[in-house]
Coordinates of C-alpha atoms and ligand atoms in Angstrom, one line a residue:
X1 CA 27.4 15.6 -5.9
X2 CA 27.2 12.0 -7.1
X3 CA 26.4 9.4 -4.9
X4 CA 29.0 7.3 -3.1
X5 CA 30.2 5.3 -6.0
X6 CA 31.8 2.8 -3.4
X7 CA 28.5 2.5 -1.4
X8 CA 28.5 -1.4 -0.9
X9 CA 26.2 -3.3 -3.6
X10 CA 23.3 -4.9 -2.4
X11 CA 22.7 -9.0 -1.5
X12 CA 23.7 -11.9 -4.3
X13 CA 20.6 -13.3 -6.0
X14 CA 21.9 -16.7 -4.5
X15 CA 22.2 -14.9 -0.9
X16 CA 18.6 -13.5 -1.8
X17 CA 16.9 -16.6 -2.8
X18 CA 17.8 -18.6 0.1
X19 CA 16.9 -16.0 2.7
X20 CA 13.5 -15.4 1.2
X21 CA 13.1 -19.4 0.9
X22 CA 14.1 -19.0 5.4
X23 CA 10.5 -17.6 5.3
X24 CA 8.8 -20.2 3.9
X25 CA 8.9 -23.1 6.8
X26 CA 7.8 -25.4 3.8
X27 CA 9.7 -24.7 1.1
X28 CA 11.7 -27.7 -0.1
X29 CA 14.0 -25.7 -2.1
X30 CA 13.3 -26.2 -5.6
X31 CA 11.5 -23.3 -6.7
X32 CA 15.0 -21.7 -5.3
X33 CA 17.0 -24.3 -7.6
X34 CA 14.6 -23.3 -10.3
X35 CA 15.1 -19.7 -10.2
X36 CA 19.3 -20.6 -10.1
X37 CA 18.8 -22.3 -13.3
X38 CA 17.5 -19.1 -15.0
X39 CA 19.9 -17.0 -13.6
X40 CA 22.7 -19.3 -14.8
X41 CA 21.2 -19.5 -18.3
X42 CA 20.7 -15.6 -18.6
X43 CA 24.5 -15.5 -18.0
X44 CA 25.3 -17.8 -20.1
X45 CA 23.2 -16.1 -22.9
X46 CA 24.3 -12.2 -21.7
X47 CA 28.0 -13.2 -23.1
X48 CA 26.5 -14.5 -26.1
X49 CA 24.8 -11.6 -26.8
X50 CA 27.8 -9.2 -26.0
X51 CA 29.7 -11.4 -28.5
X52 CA 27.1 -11.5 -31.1
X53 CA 28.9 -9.3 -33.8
X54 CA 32.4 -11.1 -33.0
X55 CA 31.2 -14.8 -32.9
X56 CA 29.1 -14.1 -36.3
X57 CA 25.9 -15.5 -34.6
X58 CA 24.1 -12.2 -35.4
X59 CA 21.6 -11.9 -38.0
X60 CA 18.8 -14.4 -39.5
X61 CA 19.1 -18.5 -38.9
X62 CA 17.2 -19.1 -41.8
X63 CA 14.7 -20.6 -39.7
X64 CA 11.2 -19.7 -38.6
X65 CA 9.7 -20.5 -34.9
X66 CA 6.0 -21.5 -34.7
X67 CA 4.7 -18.2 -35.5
X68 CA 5.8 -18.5 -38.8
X69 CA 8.5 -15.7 -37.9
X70 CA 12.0 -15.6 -39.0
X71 CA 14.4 -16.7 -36.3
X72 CA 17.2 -15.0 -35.1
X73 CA 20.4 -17.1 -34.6
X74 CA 20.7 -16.2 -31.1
X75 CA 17.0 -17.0 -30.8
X76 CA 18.0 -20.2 -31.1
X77 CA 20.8 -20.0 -29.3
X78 CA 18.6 -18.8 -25.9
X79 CA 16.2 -21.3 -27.0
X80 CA 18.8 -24.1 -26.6
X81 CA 20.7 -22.6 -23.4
X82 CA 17.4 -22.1 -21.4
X83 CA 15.9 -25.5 -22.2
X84 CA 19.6 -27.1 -21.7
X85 CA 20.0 -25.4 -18.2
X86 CA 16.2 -25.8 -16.9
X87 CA 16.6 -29.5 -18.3
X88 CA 19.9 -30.4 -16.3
X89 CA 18.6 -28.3 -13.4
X90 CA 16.1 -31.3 -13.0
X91 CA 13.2 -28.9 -11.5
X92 CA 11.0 -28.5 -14.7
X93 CA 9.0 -31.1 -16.0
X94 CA 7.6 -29.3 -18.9
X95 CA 8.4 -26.1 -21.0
X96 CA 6.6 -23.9 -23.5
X97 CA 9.1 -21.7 -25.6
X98 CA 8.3 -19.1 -28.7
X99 CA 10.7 -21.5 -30.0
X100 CA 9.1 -24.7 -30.4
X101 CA 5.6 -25.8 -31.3
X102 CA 4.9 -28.4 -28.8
X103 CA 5.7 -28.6 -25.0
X104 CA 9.4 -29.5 -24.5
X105 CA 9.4 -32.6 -21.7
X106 CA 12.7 -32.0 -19.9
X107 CA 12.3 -35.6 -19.3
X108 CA 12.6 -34.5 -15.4
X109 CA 8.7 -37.0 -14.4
X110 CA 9.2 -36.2 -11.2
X111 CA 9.8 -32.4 -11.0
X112 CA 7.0 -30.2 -9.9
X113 CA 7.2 -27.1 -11.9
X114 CA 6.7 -26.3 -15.5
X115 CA 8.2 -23.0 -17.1
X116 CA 6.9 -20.7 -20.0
X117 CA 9.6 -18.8 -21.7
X118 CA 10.2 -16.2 -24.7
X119 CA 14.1 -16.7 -24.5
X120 CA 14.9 -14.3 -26.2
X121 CA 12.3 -11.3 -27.1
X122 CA 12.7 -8.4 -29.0
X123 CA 16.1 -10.6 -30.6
X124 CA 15.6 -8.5 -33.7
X125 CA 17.1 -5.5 -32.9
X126 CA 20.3 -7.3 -31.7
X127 CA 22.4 -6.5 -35.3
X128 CA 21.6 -2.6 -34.4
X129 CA 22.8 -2.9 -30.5
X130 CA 19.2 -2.5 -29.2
X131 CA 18.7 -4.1 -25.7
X132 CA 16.4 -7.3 -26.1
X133 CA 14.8 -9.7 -23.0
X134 CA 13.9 -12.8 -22.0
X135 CA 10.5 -13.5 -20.3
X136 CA 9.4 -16.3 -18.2
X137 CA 6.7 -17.8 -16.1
X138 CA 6.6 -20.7 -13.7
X139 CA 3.9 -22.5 -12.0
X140 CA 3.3 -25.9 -10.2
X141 CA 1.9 -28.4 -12.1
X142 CA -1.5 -30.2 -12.1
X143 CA -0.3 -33.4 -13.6
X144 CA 0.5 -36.1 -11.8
X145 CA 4.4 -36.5 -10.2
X146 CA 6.2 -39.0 -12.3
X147 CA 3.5 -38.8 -15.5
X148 CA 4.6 -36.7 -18.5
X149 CA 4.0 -32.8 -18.6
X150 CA 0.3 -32.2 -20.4
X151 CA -1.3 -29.6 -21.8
X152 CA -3.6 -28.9 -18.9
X153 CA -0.2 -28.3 -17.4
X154 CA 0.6 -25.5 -19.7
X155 CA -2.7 -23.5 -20.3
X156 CA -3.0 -22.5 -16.7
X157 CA -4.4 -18.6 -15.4
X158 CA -1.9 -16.5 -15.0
X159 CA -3.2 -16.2 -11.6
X160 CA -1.5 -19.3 -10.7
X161 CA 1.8 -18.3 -11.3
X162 CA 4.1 -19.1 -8.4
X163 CA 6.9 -17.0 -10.1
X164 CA 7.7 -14.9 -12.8
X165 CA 10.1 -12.6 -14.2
X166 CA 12.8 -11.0 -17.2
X167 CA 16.4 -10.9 -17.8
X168 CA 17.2 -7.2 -20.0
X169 CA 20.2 -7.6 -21.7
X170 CA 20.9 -3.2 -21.9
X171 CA 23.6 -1.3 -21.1
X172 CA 23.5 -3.5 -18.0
X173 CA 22.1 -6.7 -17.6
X174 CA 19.2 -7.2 -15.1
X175 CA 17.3 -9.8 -13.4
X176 CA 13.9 -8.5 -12.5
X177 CA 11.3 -11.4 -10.7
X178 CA 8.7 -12.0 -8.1
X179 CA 7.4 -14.8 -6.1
X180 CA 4.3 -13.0 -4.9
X181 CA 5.7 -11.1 -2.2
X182 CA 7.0 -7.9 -4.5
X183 CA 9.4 -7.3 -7.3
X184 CA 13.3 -7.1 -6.6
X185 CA 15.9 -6.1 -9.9
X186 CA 19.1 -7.8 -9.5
X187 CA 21.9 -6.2 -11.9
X188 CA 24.9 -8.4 -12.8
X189 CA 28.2 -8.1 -12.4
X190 CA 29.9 -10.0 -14.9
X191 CA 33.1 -9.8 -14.1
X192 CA 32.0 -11.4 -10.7
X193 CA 29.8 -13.5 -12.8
X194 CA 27.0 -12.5 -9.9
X195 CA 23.7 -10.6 -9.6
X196 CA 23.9 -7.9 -7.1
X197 CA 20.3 -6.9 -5.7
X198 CA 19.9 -3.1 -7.1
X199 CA 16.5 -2.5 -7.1
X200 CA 14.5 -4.0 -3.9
X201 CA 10.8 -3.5 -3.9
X202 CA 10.3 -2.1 -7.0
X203 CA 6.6 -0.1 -8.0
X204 CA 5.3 1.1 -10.0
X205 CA 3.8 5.2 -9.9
X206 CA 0.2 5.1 -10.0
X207 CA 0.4 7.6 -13.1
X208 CA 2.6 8.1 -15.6
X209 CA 3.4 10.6 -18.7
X210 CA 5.2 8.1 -21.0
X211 CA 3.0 5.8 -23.5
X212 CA 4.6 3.4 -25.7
X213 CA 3.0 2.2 -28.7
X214 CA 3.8 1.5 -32.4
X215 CA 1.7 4.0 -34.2
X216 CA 2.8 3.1 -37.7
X217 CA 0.0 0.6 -37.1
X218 CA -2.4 4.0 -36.0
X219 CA -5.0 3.4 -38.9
X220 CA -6.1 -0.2 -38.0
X221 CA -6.5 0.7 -34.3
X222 CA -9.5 0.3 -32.3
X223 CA -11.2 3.4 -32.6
X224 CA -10.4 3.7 -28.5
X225 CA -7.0 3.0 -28.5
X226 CA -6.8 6.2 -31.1
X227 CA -9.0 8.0 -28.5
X228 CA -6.7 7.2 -26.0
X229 CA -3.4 8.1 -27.7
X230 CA -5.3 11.8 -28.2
X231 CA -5.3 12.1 -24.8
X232 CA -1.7 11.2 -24.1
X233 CA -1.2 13.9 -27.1
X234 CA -3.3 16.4 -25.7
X235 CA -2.0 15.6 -21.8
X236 CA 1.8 16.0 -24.1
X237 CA 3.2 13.1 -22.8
X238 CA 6.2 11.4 -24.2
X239 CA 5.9 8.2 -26.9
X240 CA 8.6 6.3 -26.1
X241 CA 8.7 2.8 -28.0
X242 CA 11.8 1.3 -27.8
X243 CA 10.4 -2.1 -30.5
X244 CA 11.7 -4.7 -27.6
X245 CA 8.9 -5.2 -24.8
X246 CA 11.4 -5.6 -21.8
X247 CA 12.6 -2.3 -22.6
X248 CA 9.8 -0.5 -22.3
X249 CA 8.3 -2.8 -19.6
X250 CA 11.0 -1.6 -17.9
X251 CA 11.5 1.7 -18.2
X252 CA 7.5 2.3 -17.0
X253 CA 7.8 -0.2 -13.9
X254 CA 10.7 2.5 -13.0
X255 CA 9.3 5.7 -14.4
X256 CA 5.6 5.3 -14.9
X257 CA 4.0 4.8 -18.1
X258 CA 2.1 2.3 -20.0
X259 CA 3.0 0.2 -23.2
X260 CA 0.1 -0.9 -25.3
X261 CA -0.2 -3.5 -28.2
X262 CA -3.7 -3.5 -29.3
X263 CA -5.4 -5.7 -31.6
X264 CA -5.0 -4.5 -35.8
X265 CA -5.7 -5.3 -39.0
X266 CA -2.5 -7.5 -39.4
X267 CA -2.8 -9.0 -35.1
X268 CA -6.4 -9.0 -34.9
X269 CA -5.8 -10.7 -31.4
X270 CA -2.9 -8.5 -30.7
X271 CA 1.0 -9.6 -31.0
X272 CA 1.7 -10.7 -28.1
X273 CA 1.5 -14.0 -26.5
X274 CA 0.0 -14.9 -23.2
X275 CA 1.8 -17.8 -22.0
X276 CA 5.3 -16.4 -22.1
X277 CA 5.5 -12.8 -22.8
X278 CA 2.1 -11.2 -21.2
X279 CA 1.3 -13.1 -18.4
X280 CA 4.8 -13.0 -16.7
X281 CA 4.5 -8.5 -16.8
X282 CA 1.1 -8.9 -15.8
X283 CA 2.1 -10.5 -12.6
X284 CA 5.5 -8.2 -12.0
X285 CA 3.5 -5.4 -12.7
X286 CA 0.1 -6.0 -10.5
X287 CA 3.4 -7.1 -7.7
X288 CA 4.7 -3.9 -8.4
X289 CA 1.0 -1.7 -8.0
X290 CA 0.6 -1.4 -11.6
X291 CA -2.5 -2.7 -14.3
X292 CA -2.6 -5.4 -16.3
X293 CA -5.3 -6.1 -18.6
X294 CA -6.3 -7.1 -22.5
X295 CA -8.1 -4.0 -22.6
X296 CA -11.2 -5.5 -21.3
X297 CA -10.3 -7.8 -18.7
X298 CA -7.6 -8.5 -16.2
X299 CA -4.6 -10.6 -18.3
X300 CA -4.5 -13.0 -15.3
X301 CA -7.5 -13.4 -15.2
X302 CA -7.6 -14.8 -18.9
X303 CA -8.4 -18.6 -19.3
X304 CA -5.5 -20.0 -21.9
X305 CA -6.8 -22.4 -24.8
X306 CA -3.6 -22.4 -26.8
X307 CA 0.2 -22.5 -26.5
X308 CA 0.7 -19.6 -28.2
X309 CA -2.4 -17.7 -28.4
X310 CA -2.2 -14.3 -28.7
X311 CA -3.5 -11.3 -27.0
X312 CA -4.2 -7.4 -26.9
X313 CA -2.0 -5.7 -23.9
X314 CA -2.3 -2.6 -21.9
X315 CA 0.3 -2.8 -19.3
X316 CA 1.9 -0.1 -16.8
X317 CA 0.4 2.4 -14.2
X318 CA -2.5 2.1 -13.0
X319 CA -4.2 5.4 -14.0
X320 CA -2.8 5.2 -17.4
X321 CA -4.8 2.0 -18.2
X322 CA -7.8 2.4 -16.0
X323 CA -7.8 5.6 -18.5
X324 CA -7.1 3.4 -21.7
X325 CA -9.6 1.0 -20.9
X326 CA -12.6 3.8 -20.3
X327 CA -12.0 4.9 -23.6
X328 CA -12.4 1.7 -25.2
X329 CA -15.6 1.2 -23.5
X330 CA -16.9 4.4 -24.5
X331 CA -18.3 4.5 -28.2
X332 CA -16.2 6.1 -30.3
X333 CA -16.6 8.4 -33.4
X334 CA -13.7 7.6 -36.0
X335 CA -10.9 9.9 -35.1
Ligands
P6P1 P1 6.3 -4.3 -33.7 C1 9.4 -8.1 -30.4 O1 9.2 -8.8 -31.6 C2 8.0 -7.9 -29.7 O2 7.5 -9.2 -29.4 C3 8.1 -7.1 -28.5 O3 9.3 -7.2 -27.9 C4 8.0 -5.7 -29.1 O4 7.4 -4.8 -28.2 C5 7.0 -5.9 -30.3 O5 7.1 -7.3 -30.6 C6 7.4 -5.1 -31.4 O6 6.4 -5.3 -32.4 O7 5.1 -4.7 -34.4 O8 6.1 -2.9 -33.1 O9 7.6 -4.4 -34.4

């Protein structure tokens, strides 16, 4: 019998926001402005992206972001809407995107918050329909009120973030975050232009059967990473890699599993970058009872020294990569 389809939808993110910023006897309100500004960008950028293959902004720009990569055209197009709406929104003084090589000043001295953002990860599988994500971090500043953002600013533990969160753009669009105090999923409802809170209190299962991993990199693994995926083999779990790391974020915050990017031959640090893509689902995922780390250590726990430095990632339930990380300890003969 299904559910009752009519059951009455949950709070507005707006309505949510405010009651959670009721709690905080302190709270002047512009973390809550802050978060608005990222909700109105994702919306912005969630009818791009349904328009993609209609407003020919699929496909290559001809460009290439810091990492030497090629960018998307709606890369740029995120890039621009986030760094538009968090600049007008007048609560970030500072912004690291994939995008752009050096810290974006939003021109906004006197704001307290700086924000680190992929805007629009996984953009690659947009010409073949795949769901793609943006990531983002914030934290407070250590720079002075009224100076310019600095890099100090930037390269901060991901212990100190005061938020973070993802927008999936899937079959429906969601708005997952934290503030410290748990992880809510808000799905939107365009043709309300709202976010409806779906999923309060989300965690994450303690165990998990699902790994997701791209094996066609299997020969240049560290040898424990291959002992590891034995195990999942011989435990017959499913590999699920959906090549966009919201997705599969995502789908092991709700289902249990763990999504692993190790170092190889061609990332010898790992893909993945700390600042705006690993830090941000280190933090939903240790709000949601799951396990963070870069194999070794705890990914919050990892003291930045670059904008974009990369790093190895083992995220998702907390038995999966407690398990993981045993193996790599453990010498290993080559599998
Ligand atoms: P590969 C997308 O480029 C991304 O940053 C993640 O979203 C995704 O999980 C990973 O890289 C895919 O990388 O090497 O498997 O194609």
């Amino acid at each position: 019998m299904l559910g009752d389809l009519t059951a009455p939808v949950g709070t507005t993110l707006d309505r949510f926001i405010a009651q959670k910023q009721e709690q905080f006897p302190y709270a002047t309100g512009e973390l809550s402005q802050l978060l608005r500004d990222i909700a109105l960008a994702s919306k912005i950028i969630n009818r791009e992206i349904n328009r993609a293959g209609l407003a020919g902004i699929e496909g290559a720009s001809g460009t290439e972001n810091v990492q030497g990569e090629a960018q998307q055209k709606l890369d740029v197009v995120a890039d621009v809407r986030f760094t538009r709406a968090l600049s007008k929104g007048g609560e970030t003084c500072g912004i690291v995107s994939e995008e752009c090589d050096h810290i974006i000043e939003t021109g906004n001295k006197h704001a307290k918050y700086i924000v680190t953002i992929d805007p629009l990860d996984g953009s690659s599988n947009i010409d073949v329909n795949v769901l793609v994500g943006t990531i983002f971090s914030i934290y407070r500043r250590r720079s002075p009120i009224g100076s310019s953002p600095t890099e100090a600013d930037m390269l901060q533990e991901g212990t100190e973030q005061v938020a973070a969160g993802y927008v999936l753009y899937g079959s429906s669009t969601m708005l997952v975050y934290s503030t410290g105090y748990g992880v809510n999923g808000f799905t939107y409802e365009p043709s309300l232009g709202e976010y409806f809170l779906s999923h309060p209190k989300m965690k994450m299962k303690e165990d998990g059967k699902i790994f997701s991993i791209n094996e066609g990199a299997y020969n240049t693994f560290p040898e424990g990473v291959k002992a590891y995926l034995k195990h999942c083999k011989d435990q017959e779990y499913s590999g699920r890699y959906i090549g966009s790391l919201v997705g599969d974020f995502h789908r092991n915050l709700l289902k249990g599993g763990i999504y692993i990017y190790p170092a190889t031959e061609k990332y010898e640090q790992g893909k993945l970058r700390l600042l705006y893509e690993c830090n941000a689902l280190a933090f939903l995922a240790e709000q949601a009872g799951g396990v963070a780390t870069d194999g070794y250590q705890r990914i919050l726990n990892v003291k930045p020294t670059s904008l974009h430095q990369r790093t190895p990632f083992f995220v998702g339930s907390k038995k999966m990569v407690e398990k993981a990380m045993e193996l790599l300890k453990e010498p290993q003969e080559e599998v």
